[in-house]
Short mmCIF file of N, CA and C and ligand atoms in Angstrom, two decimals:
data_model
loop_
_atom_site.label_atom_id
_atom_site.label_comp_id
_atom_site.label_asym_id
_atom_site.label_seq_id
_atom_site.Cartn_x
_atom_site.Cartn_y
_atom_site.Cartn_z
N MET P 1 -75.34 159.96 42.86
CA MET P 1 -75.66 161.29 42.36
C MET P 1 -75.41 162.32 43.45
N ALA P 2 -74.77 163.45 43.05
CA ALA P 2 -74.43 164.48 44.04
C ALA P 2 -75.68 165.21 44.50
N LYS P 3 -75.65 165.53 45.77
CA LYS P 3 -76.80 166.26 46.32
C LYS P 3 -76.69 167.73 46.00
N SER P 4 -77.81 168.35 45.65
CA SER P 4 -77.81 169.79 45.46
C SER P 4 -77.78 170.45 46.83
N PRO P 5 -77.29 171.67 46.92
CA PRO P 5 -77.24 172.38 48.22
C PRO P 5 -78.61 172.43 48.88
N LEU P 6 -79.66 172.47 48.06
CA LEU P 6 -81.00 172.55 48.65
C LEU P 6 -81.41 171.26 49.33
N HIS P 7 -80.73 170.19 49.02
CA HIS P 7 -81.11 168.92 49.61
C HIS P 7 -80.08 168.36 50.57
N MET P 8 -79.12 169.16 50.97
CA MET P 8 -78.13 168.68 51.93
C MET P 8 -78.74 168.63 53.33
N SER P 9 -78.40 167.59 54.06
CA SER P 9 -78.88 167.50 55.43
C SER P 9 -78.00 168.37 56.32
N ASP P 10 -78.36 168.53 57.59
CA ASP P 10 -77.60 169.36 58.52
C ASP P 10 -76.18 168.85 58.72
N THR P 11 -75.98 167.54 58.50
CA THR P 11 -74.65 166.98 58.78
C THR P 11 -73.73 166.96 57.57
N ASP P 12 -74.22 167.31 56.37
CA ASP P 12 -73.29 167.33 55.23
C ASP P 12 -73.19 168.71 54.59
N ARG P 13 -73.39 169.73 55.44
CA ARG P 13 -73.17 171.08 54.94
C ARG P 13 -71.68 171.30 54.72
N PRO P 14 -71.29 172.13 53.72
CA PRO P 14 -69.86 172.35 53.46
C PRO P 14 -69.13 172.98 54.64
N ASP P 15 -69.82 173.69 55.51
CA ASP P 15 -69.15 174.30 56.67
C ASP P 15 -68.95 173.30 57.80
N GLY P 16 -69.41 172.08 57.61
CA GLY P 16 -69.10 171.01 58.56
C GLY P 16 -69.85 171.05 59.87
N ASP P 17 -70.73 172.04 60.06
CA ASP P 17 -71.50 171.98 61.30
C ASP P 17 -72.97 171.74 60.99
N ALA P 18 -73.76 171.72 62.03
CA ALA P 18 -75.16 171.34 61.87
C ALA P 18 -76.07 172.53 61.68
N GLY P 19 -75.50 173.70 61.35
CA GLY P 19 -76.35 174.86 61.18
C GLY P 19 -76.91 175.33 62.51
N VAL P 20 -78.07 176.01 62.49
CA VAL P 20 -78.61 176.56 63.74
C VAL P 20 -79.36 175.51 64.57
N VAL P 21 -79.78 174.44 63.90
CA VAL P 21 -80.52 173.42 64.63
C VAL P 21 -79.54 172.46 65.29
N VAL P 22 -79.37 172.60 66.62
CA VAL P 22 -78.40 171.77 67.32
C VAL P 22 -78.99 170.41 67.61
N ASP P 23 -80.15 170.42 68.20
CA ASP P 23 -80.77 169.14 68.54
C ASP P 23 -82.28 169.39 68.65
N THR P 24 -83.05 168.51 68.13
CA THR P 24 -84.50 168.66 68.25
C THR P 24 -85.08 167.42 68.87
N LYS P 25 -85.72 167.63 70.02
CA LYS P 25 -86.40 166.52 70.69
C LYS P 25 -87.88 166.60 70.30
N PRO P 26 -88.35 165.61 69.63
CA PRO P 26 -89.76 165.68 69.25
C PRO P 26 -90.66 165.78 70.48
N LYS P 27 -91.51 166.81 70.49
CA LYS P 27 -92.38 166.99 71.66
C LYS P 27 -93.74 166.39 71.37
N THR P 28 -93.94 165.18 71.85
CA THR P 28 -95.19 164.49 71.61
C THR P 28 -96.25 165.02 72.56
N GLN P 29 -97.30 165.56 72.02
CA GLN P 29 -98.39 166.10 72.82
C GLN P 29 -99.34 164.98 73.21
N ARG P 30 -99.52 164.83 74.53
CA ARG P 30 -100.49 163.84 74.99
C ARG P 30 -101.69 164.56 75.58
N PRO P 31 -102.89 164.03 75.33
CA PRO P 31 -104.07 164.69 75.89
C PRO P 31 -104.10 164.51 77.40
N PRO P 32 -104.68 165.46 78.15
CA PRO P 32 -104.76 165.29 79.60
C PRO P 32 -105.66 164.10 79.94
N LEU P 33 -105.36 163.44 81.05
CA LEU P 33 -106.15 162.28 81.47
C LEU P 33 -106.97 162.63 82.71
N TYR P 34 -108.07 161.95 82.84
CA TYR P 34 -109.02 162.21 83.94
C TYR P 34 -109.31 160.93 84.71
N LYS P 35 -109.26 161.05 86.05
CA LYS P 35 -109.61 159.93 86.92
C LYS P 35 -111.12 159.92 87.08
N VAL P 36 -111.69 158.74 86.97
CA VAL P 36 -113.12 158.59 87.29
C VAL P 36 -113.20 158.00 88.69
N LEU P 37 -113.95 158.70 89.57
CA LEU P 37 -114.03 158.33 90.98
C LEU P 37 -115.43 157.84 91.32
N LEU P 38 -115.48 156.81 92.15
CA LEU P 38 -116.75 156.34 92.67
C LEU P 38 -116.79 156.69 94.16
N LEU P 39 -117.93 157.22 94.61
CA LEU P 39 -118.05 157.67 96.00
C LEU P 39 -118.94 156.73 96.80
N ASN P 40 -118.62 156.57 98.06
CA ASN P 40 -119.44 155.74 98.94
C ASN P 40 -120.71 156.48 99.35
N ASP P 41 -121.71 155.70 99.69
CA ASP P 41 -122.92 156.23 100.34
C ASP P 41 -123.47 155.10 101.19
N ASP P 42 -124.50 155.41 101.98
CA ASP P 42 -125.01 154.41 102.93
C ASP P 42 -126.12 153.54 102.36
N TYR P 43 -126.59 153.82 101.17
CA TYR P 43 -127.82 153.17 100.68
C TYR P 43 -127.66 152.28 99.46
N THR P 44 -126.74 152.63 98.56
CA THR P 44 -126.61 151.82 97.34
C THR P 44 -126.16 150.41 97.71
N PRO P 45 -126.87 149.37 97.25
CA PRO P 45 -126.46 148.00 97.58
C PRO P 45 -125.09 147.66 97.01
N MET P 46 -124.33 146.90 97.77
CA MET P 46 -123.00 146.47 97.32
C MET P 46 -123.05 145.75 95.97
N GLU P 47 -124.05 144.90 95.79
CA GLU P 47 -124.15 144.13 94.53
C GLU P 47 -124.38 145.05 93.34
N PHE P 48 -125.09 146.15 93.58
CA PHE P 48 -125.34 147.10 92.49
C PHE P 48 -124.03 147.76 92.07
N VAL P 49 -123.21 148.12 93.03
CA VAL P 49 -121.92 148.77 92.73
C VAL P 49 -121.01 147.79 91.97
N VAL P 50 -121.02 146.54 92.42
CA VAL P 50 -120.21 145.51 91.74
C VAL P 50 -120.67 145.38 90.29
N HIS P 51 -121.98 145.39 90.09
CA HIS P 51 -122.52 145.29 88.73
C HIS P 51 -122.10 146.48 87.87
N VAL P 52 -122.14 147.67 88.44
CA VAL P 52 -121.74 148.89 87.72
C VAL P 52 -120.28 148.78 87.26
N LEU P 53 -119.43 148.31 88.16
CA LEU P 53 -118.00 148.21 87.84
C LEU P 53 -117.73 147.16 86.75
N GLU P 54 -118.48 146.08 86.77
CA GLU P 54 -118.36 145.05 85.72
C GLU P 54 -118.87 145.60 84.39
N ARG P 55 -120.02 146.24 84.45
CA ARG P 55 -120.73 146.67 83.24
C ARG P 55 -120.06 147.84 82.52
N PHE P 56 -119.65 148.85 83.28
CA PHE P 56 -119.14 150.07 82.65
C PHE P 56 -117.62 150.20 82.67
N PHE P 57 -116.96 149.37 83.49
CA PHE P 57 -115.50 149.51 83.57
C PHE P 57 -114.77 148.22 83.23
N GLY P 58 -115.52 147.23 82.73
CA GLY P 58 -114.91 146.00 82.22
C GLY P 58 -114.15 145.20 83.25
N MET P 59 -114.53 145.33 84.50
CA MET P 59 -113.82 144.57 85.55
C MET P 59 -114.40 143.16 85.68
N THR P 60 -113.56 142.24 86.12
CA THR P 60 -114.04 140.90 86.47
C THR P 60 -114.83 141.06 87.77
N HIS P 61 -115.58 140.02 88.13
CA HIS P 61 -116.36 140.08 89.37
C HIS P 61 -115.43 140.29 90.57
N ALA P 62 -114.30 139.60 90.57
CA ALA P 62 -113.35 139.71 91.69
C ALA P 62 -112.77 141.11 91.79
N GLN P 63 -112.37 141.69 90.65
CA GLN P 63 -111.83 143.07 90.63
C GLN P 63 -112.91 144.04 91.12
N ALA P 64 -114.12 143.87 90.61
CA ALA P 64 -115.22 144.77 90.94
C ALA P 64 -115.54 144.70 92.44
N PHE P 65 -115.54 143.50 92.97
CA PHE P 65 -115.85 143.33 94.40
C PHE P 65 -114.78 144.02 95.25
N GLU P 66 -113.52 143.87 94.85
CA GLU P 66 -112.40 144.47 95.59
C GLU P 66 -112.49 146.00 95.59
N ILE P 67 -112.75 146.58 94.41
CA ILE P 67 -112.85 148.05 94.31
C ILE P 67 -114.07 148.56 95.08
N MET P 68 -115.18 147.83 94.97
CA MET P 68 -116.39 148.22 95.72
C MET P 68 -116.08 148.27 97.22
N LEU P 69 -115.37 147.26 97.71
CA LEU P 69 -115.03 147.22 99.15
C LEU P 69 -114.11 148.38 99.54
N THR P 70 -113.19 148.74 98.63
CA THR P 70 -112.30 149.88 98.87
C THR P 70 -113.12 151.16 99.02
N VAL P 71 -114.08 151.37 98.12
CA VAL P 71 -114.94 152.56 98.21
C VAL P 71 -115.74 152.52 99.51
N HIS P 72 -116.29 151.36 99.82
CA HIS P 72 -117.10 151.19 101.04
C HIS P 72 -116.29 151.55 102.29
N LYS P 73 -115.04 151.12 102.33
CA LYS P 73 -114.20 151.35 103.53
C LYS P 73 -113.54 152.71 103.55
N LYS P 74 -113.09 153.19 102.39
CA LYS P 74 -112.30 154.44 102.35
C LYS P 74 -113.10 155.66 101.93
N GLY P 75 -114.27 155.43 101.33
CA GLY P 75 -115.12 156.55 100.94
C GLY P 75 -115.06 156.91 99.47
N VAL P 76 -113.95 156.56 98.83
CA VAL P 76 -113.77 156.90 97.41
C VAL P 76 -112.67 156.01 96.83
N ALA P 77 -112.75 155.75 95.52
CA ALA P 77 -111.65 155.06 94.82
C ALA P 77 -111.66 155.47 93.36
N VAL P 78 -110.49 155.44 92.75
CA VAL P 78 -110.37 155.66 91.31
C VAL P 78 -110.76 154.35 90.64
N VAL P 79 -111.69 154.43 89.71
CA VAL P 79 -112.13 153.20 89.03
C VAL P 79 -111.62 153.12 87.59
N GLY P 80 -110.98 154.21 87.13
CA GLY P 80 -110.38 154.20 85.80
C GLY P 80 -109.80 155.55 85.46
N VAL P 81 -108.94 155.58 84.44
CA VAL P 81 -108.32 156.83 83.96
C VAL P 81 -108.52 156.88 82.45
N PHE P 82 -109.09 157.99 81.99
CA PHE P 82 -109.52 158.08 80.59
C PHE P 82 -109.29 159.48 80.02
N SER P 83 -109.45 159.59 78.71
CA SER P 83 -109.51 160.91 78.07
C SER P 83 -110.73 161.65 78.61
N HIS P 84 -110.77 162.96 78.41
CA HIS P 84 -111.90 163.76 78.92
C HIS P 84 -113.24 163.23 78.40
N GLU P 85 -113.29 162.95 77.12
CA GLU P 85 -114.56 162.52 76.51
C GLU P 85 -115.02 161.17 77.06
N ILE P 86 -114.10 160.23 77.17
CA ILE P 86 -114.47 158.89 77.67
C ILE P 86 -114.86 158.98 79.15
N ALA P 87 -114.10 159.76 79.93
CA ALA P 87 -114.42 159.90 81.36
C ALA P 87 -115.81 160.50 81.53
N GLU P 88 -116.13 161.52 80.74
CA GLU P 88 -117.46 162.15 80.80
C GLU P 88 -118.56 161.14 80.49
N THR P 89 -118.30 160.33 79.49
CA THR P 89 -119.29 159.31 79.10
C THR P 89 -119.49 158.29 80.22
N LYS P 90 -118.40 157.83 80.83
CA LYS P 90 -118.49 156.85 81.93
C LYS P 90 -119.29 157.44 83.09
N VAL P 91 -118.98 158.67 83.46
CA VAL P 91 -119.68 159.32 84.58
C VAL P 91 -121.18 159.41 84.27
N ALA P 92 -121.50 159.84 83.06
CA ALA P 92 -122.91 159.99 82.67
C ALA P 92 -123.62 158.63 82.68
N GLN P 93 -122.95 157.60 82.18
CA GLN P 93 -123.55 156.26 82.15
C GLN P 93 -123.84 155.76 83.56
N VAL P 94 -122.86 155.92 84.46
CA VAL P 94 -123.04 155.44 85.84
C VAL P 94 -124.15 156.23 86.54
N MET P 95 -124.11 157.58 86.40
CA MET P 95 -125.10 158.42 87.07
C MET P 95 -126.51 158.11 86.55
N ASP P 96 -126.63 157.90 85.26
CA ASP P 96 -127.94 157.61 84.68
C ASP P 96 -128.45 156.24 85.14
N PHE P 97 -127.55 155.26 85.15
CA PHE P 97 -127.92 153.90 85.56
C PHE P 97 -128.35 153.89 87.03
N ALA P 98 -127.61 154.62 87.88
CA ALA P 98 -127.95 154.69 89.31
C ALA P 98 -129.29 155.39 89.50
N ARG P 99 -129.48 156.49 88.78
CA ARG P 99 -130.73 157.25 88.90
C ARG P 99 -131.93 156.39 88.48
N ARG P 100 -131.76 155.67 87.36
CA ARG P 100 -132.87 154.84 86.87
C ARG P 100 -133.23 153.74 87.87
N HIS P 101 -132.23 153.32 88.67
CA HIS P 101 -132.50 152.30 89.70
C HIS P 101 -132.77 152.92 91.07
N GLN P 102 -132.85 154.22 91.10
CA GLN P 102 -133.18 154.98 92.33
C GLN P 102 -132.18 154.73 93.45
N HIS P 103 -130.89 154.66 93.05
CA HIS P 103 -129.81 154.56 94.04
C HIS P 103 -129.04 155.88 94.03
N PRO P 104 -128.56 156.30 95.20
CA PRO P 104 -127.88 157.62 95.28
C PRO P 104 -126.39 157.58 94.91
N LEU P 105 -125.96 156.50 94.29
CA LEU P 105 -124.54 156.34 93.91
C LEU P 105 -124.04 157.56 93.14
N GLN P 106 -122.86 158.03 93.52
CA GLN P 106 -122.25 159.20 92.87
C GLN P 106 -120.93 158.83 92.19
N CYS P 107 -120.76 159.35 90.99
CA CYS P 107 -119.55 159.10 90.21
C CYS P 107 -119.10 160.46 89.67
N THR P 108 -117.83 160.77 89.82
CA THR P 108 -117.30 162.06 89.37
C THR P 108 -115.98 161.85 88.64
N MET P 109 -115.47 162.94 88.06
CA MET P 109 -114.16 162.86 87.39
C MET P 109 -113.30 164.04 87.82
N GLU P 110 -111.99 163.84 87.79
CA GLU P 110 -111.08 164.96 88.06
C GLU P 110 -109.82 164.78 87.24
N LYS P 111 -109.23 165.91 86.86
CA LYS P 111 -108.01 165.89 86.06
C LYS P 111 -106.91 165.20 86.87
N GLU P 112 -106.17 164.31 86.20
CA GLU P 112 -105.14 163.53 86.89
C GLU P 112 -103.99 164.41 87.37
N1 TYC V 1 -121.78 151.59 101.54
C1 TYC V 1 -122.72 150.83 100.72
C2 TYC V 1 -123.44 149.81 101.60
O1 TYC V 1 -123.01 149.54 102.70
C3 TYC V 1 -122.01 150.10 99.57
C4 TYC V 1 -121.37 151.01 98.60
C5 TYC V 1 -120.11 150.75 98.10
C6 TYC V 1 -122.05 152.14 98.10
C7 TYC V 1 -119.49 151.56 97.16
C8 TYC V 1 -121.46 152.97 97.16
O2 TYC V 1 -119.62 153.47 95.73
C9 TYC V 1 -120.19 152.68 96.69
N2 TYC V 1 -124.53 149.25 101.09
#
């Protein structure tokens, strides 16, 4: 069945060209991502930090121990990258858990 002019695509116009639309690259919008950072301090027990990383960031014990040691030695480490809402939730969960256990552990987020 012949196509009506209203249904012709850019490539089968009678003038043989693609009209005004030369090329369209779909622009996929991605939401900004946020790094969640854990900060070192002198008082929070190492085992508590390892537990936090296992509990709230789904790390294995070995992964958690390694990241905890990185924070202990370097002062800070990225423990995950998330959407704004998830990062906010993780920070709040860690801060609340630390506060309830009376540890001064600090967790923050920053735009990637
Ligand atoms: N520096 C702490 C200690 O020696 C351990 C520690 C590690 C604390 C990581 C916080 O985010 C932290 N007990």
